[in-house]
Coordinates of C-alpha atoms and ligand atoms in Angstrom, one line a residue:
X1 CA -5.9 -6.9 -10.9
X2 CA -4.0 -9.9 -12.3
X3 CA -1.3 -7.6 -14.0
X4 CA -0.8 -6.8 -9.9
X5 CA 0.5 -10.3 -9.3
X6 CA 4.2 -11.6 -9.7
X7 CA 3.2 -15.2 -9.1
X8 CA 0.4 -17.5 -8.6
X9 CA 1.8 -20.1 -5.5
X10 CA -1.7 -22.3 -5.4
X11 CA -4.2 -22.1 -8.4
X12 CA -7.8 -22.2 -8.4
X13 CA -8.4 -26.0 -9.1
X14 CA -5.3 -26.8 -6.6
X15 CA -7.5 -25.1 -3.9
X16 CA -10.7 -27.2 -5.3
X17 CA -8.9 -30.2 -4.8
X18 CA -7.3 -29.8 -1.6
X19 CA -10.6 -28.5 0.0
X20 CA -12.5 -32.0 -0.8
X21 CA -10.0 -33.6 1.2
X22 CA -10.0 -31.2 4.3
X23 CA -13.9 -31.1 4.0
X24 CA -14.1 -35.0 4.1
X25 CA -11.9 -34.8 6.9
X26 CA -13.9 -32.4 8.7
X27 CA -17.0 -34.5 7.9
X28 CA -15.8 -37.2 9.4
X29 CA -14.3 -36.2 12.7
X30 CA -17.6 -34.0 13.5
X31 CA -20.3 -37.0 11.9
X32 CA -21.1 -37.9 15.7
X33 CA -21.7 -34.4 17.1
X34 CA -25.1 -33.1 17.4
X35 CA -24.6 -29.3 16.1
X36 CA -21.1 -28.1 14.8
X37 CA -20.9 -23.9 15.2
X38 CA -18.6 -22.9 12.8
X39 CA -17.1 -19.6 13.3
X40 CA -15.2 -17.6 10.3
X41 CA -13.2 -14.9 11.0
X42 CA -13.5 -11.5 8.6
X43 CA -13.0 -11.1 5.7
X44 CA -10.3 -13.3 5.0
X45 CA -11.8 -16.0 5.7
X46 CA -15.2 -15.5 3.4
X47 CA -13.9 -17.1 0.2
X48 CA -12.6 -20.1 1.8
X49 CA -15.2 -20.6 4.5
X50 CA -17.9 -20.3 1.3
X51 CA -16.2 -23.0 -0.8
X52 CA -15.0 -25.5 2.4
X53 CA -18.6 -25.0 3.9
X54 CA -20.3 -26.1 0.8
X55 CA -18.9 -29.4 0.9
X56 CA -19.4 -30.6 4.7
X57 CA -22.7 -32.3 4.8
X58 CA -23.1 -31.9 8.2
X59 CA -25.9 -29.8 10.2
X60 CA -23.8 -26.3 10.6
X61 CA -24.4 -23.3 12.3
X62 CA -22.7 -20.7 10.8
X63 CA -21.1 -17.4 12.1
X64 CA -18.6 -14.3 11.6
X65 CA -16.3 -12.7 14.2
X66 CA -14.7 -9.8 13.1
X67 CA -11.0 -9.6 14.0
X68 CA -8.4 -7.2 13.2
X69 CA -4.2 -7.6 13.3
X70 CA -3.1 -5.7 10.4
X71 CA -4.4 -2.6 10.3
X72 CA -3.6 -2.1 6.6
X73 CA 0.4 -3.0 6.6
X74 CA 2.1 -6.1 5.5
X75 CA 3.0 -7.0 8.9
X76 CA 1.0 -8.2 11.5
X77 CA 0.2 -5.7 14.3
X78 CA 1.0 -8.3 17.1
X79 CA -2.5 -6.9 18.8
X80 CA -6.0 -8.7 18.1
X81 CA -8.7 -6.2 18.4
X82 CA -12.6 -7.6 18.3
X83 CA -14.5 -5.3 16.5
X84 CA -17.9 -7.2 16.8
X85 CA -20.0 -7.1 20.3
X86 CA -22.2 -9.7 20.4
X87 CA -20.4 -12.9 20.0
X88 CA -22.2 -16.8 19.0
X89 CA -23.4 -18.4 21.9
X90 CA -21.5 -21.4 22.1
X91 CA -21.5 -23.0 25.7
X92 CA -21.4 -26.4 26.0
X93 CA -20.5 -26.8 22.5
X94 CA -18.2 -27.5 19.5
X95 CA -16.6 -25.6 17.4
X96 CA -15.3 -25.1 14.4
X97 CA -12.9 -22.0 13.7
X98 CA -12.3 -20.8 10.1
X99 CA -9.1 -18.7 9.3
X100 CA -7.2 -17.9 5.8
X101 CA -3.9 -17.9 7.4
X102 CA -2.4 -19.2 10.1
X103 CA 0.7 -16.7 11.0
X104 CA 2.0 -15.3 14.1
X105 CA -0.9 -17.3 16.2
X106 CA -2.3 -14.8 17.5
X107 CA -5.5 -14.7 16.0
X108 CA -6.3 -18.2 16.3
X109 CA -4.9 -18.7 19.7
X110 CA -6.5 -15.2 21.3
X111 CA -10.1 -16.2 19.6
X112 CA -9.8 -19.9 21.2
X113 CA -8.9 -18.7 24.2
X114 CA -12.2 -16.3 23.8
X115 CA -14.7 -19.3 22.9
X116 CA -13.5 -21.2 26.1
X117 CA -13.9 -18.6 28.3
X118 CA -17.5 -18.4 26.9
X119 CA -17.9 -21.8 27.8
X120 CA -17.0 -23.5 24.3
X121 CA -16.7 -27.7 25.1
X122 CA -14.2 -27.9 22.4
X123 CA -12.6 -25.8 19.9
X124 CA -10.8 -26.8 16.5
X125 CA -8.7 -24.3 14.3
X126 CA -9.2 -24.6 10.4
X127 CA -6.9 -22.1 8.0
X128 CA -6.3 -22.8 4.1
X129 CA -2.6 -21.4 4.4
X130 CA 0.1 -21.8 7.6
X131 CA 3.2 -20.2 7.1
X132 CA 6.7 -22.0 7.9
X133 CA 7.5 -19.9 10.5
X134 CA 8.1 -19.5 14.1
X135 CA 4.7 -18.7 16.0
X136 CA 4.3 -16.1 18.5
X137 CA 1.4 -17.7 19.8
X138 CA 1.2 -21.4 20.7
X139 CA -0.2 -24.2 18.2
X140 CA -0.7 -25.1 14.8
X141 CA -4.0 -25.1 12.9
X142 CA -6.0 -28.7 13.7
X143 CA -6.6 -28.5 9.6
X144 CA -4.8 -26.4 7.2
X145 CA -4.9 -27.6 3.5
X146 CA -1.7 -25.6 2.4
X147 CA 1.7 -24.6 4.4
X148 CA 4.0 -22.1 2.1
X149 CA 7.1 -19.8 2.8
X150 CA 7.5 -16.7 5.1
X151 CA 5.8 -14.0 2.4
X152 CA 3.1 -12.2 2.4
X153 CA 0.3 -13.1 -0.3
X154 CA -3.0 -12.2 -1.1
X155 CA -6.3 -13.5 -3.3
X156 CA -8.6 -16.2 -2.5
X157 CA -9.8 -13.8 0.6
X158 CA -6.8 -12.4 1.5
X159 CA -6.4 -9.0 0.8
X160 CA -3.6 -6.1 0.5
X161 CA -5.3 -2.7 2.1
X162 CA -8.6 -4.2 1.5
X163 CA -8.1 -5.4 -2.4
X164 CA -7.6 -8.7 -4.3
X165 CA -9.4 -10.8 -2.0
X166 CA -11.6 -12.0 -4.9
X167 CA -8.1 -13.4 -7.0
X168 CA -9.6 -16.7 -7.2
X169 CA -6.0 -18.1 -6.3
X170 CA -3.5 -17.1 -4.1
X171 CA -0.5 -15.0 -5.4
X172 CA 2.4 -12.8 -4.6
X173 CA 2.1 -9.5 -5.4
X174 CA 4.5 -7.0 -7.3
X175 CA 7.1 -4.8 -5.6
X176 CA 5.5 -2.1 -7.4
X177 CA 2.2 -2.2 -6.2
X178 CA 3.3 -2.9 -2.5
X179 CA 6.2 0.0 -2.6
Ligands
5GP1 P1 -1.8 -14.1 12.9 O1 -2.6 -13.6 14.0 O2 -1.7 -15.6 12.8 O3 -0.4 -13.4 12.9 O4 -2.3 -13.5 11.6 C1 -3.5 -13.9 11.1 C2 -4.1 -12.8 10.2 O5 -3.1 -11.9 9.6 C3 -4.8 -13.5 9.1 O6 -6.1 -13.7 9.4 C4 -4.6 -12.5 7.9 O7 -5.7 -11.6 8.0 C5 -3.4 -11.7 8.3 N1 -2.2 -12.2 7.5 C6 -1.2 -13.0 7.9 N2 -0.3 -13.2 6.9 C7 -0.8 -12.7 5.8 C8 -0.4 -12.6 4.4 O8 0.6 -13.2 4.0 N3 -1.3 -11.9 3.6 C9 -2.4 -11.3 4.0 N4 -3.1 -10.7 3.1 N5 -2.8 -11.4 5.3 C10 -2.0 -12.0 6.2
MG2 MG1 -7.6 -12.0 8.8

């Protein structure tokens, strides 16, 4: 799998490091709320939810929406599809919403706009990447612990058709292997 990557952009204990600083940051904003529902959005965001999660002492709730936009490509689809049917009940409260990258928008800003409608009190976007870019959809992540260039990458949950989501960085893959 490693011989698949051209360059690392953010190693392992980079991630670490940056992730006790977001956490803290996290911690402290949420300290006065009764219940925090965090919601992570599959599967990209399973590595970084599990290591960010780990080190918020707070009472969390924790659950997974499944949300598709690239249907196997490189590009985004511009379309988010929910694949799940039942959704976390969440009126009347906070929320905490878990991405690996913040890219086009639309996921984040199309599940938002989905927690409201079910009555959410307040929403708050978390992603470990935004890309410098120009967003279709409105807003940037409330927390995002790393911004990098307009490419496409994968490891530390992010995948390429379904594979090297357990890099334990993130990296740039070969030509080769995308061609
Ligand atoms: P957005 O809706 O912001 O365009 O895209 C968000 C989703 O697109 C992410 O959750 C992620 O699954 C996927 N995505 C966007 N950029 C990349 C990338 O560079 N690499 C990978 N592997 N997925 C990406
Ligand atoms: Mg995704």
């Amino acid at each position: 799998m490693n011989e698949d990557i051209e360059k690392v952009l953010i190693a392992e204990e980079v991630i670490e490091r940056r992730l006790d600083v977001i956490a803290e940051r996290i911690r402290a904003d949420f300290a006065r709320e009764d219940s925090l529902q965090v919601v992570g959005i599959l599967k990209g965001a399973l590595v970084f939810m599990a290591d960010l999660l780990r080190r918020v002492p707070l009472r969390l709730e924790i659950e997974c929406l499944n949300v598709a936009s690239y249907h196997g490509g490189t590009e985004s689809s511009g379309q988010v599809d929910f694949l799940d049917v039942k959704l976390p009940e969440v009126k009347g409260r906070s929320v905490l919403v878990l991405d690996d990258i913040l890219d086009t928008g639309r996921t984040l800003a199309a599940v938002s706009e989905k927690l409201y409608e079910m009555g959410a009190r307040k929403v708050k976007t978390c992603v470990l990447l935004t890309k410098d870019k120009e967003r279709a959809a409105e807003g940037e992540a409330d927390y995002s612990a790393f911004e990098i260039g307009d490419e496409f990458v994968v490891g530390y949950g992010l995948d390429y058709d379904g594979k090297y989501r357990n890099l334990p960085y993130v990296g740039v893959l070969k030509e080769s292997v995308i061609g």
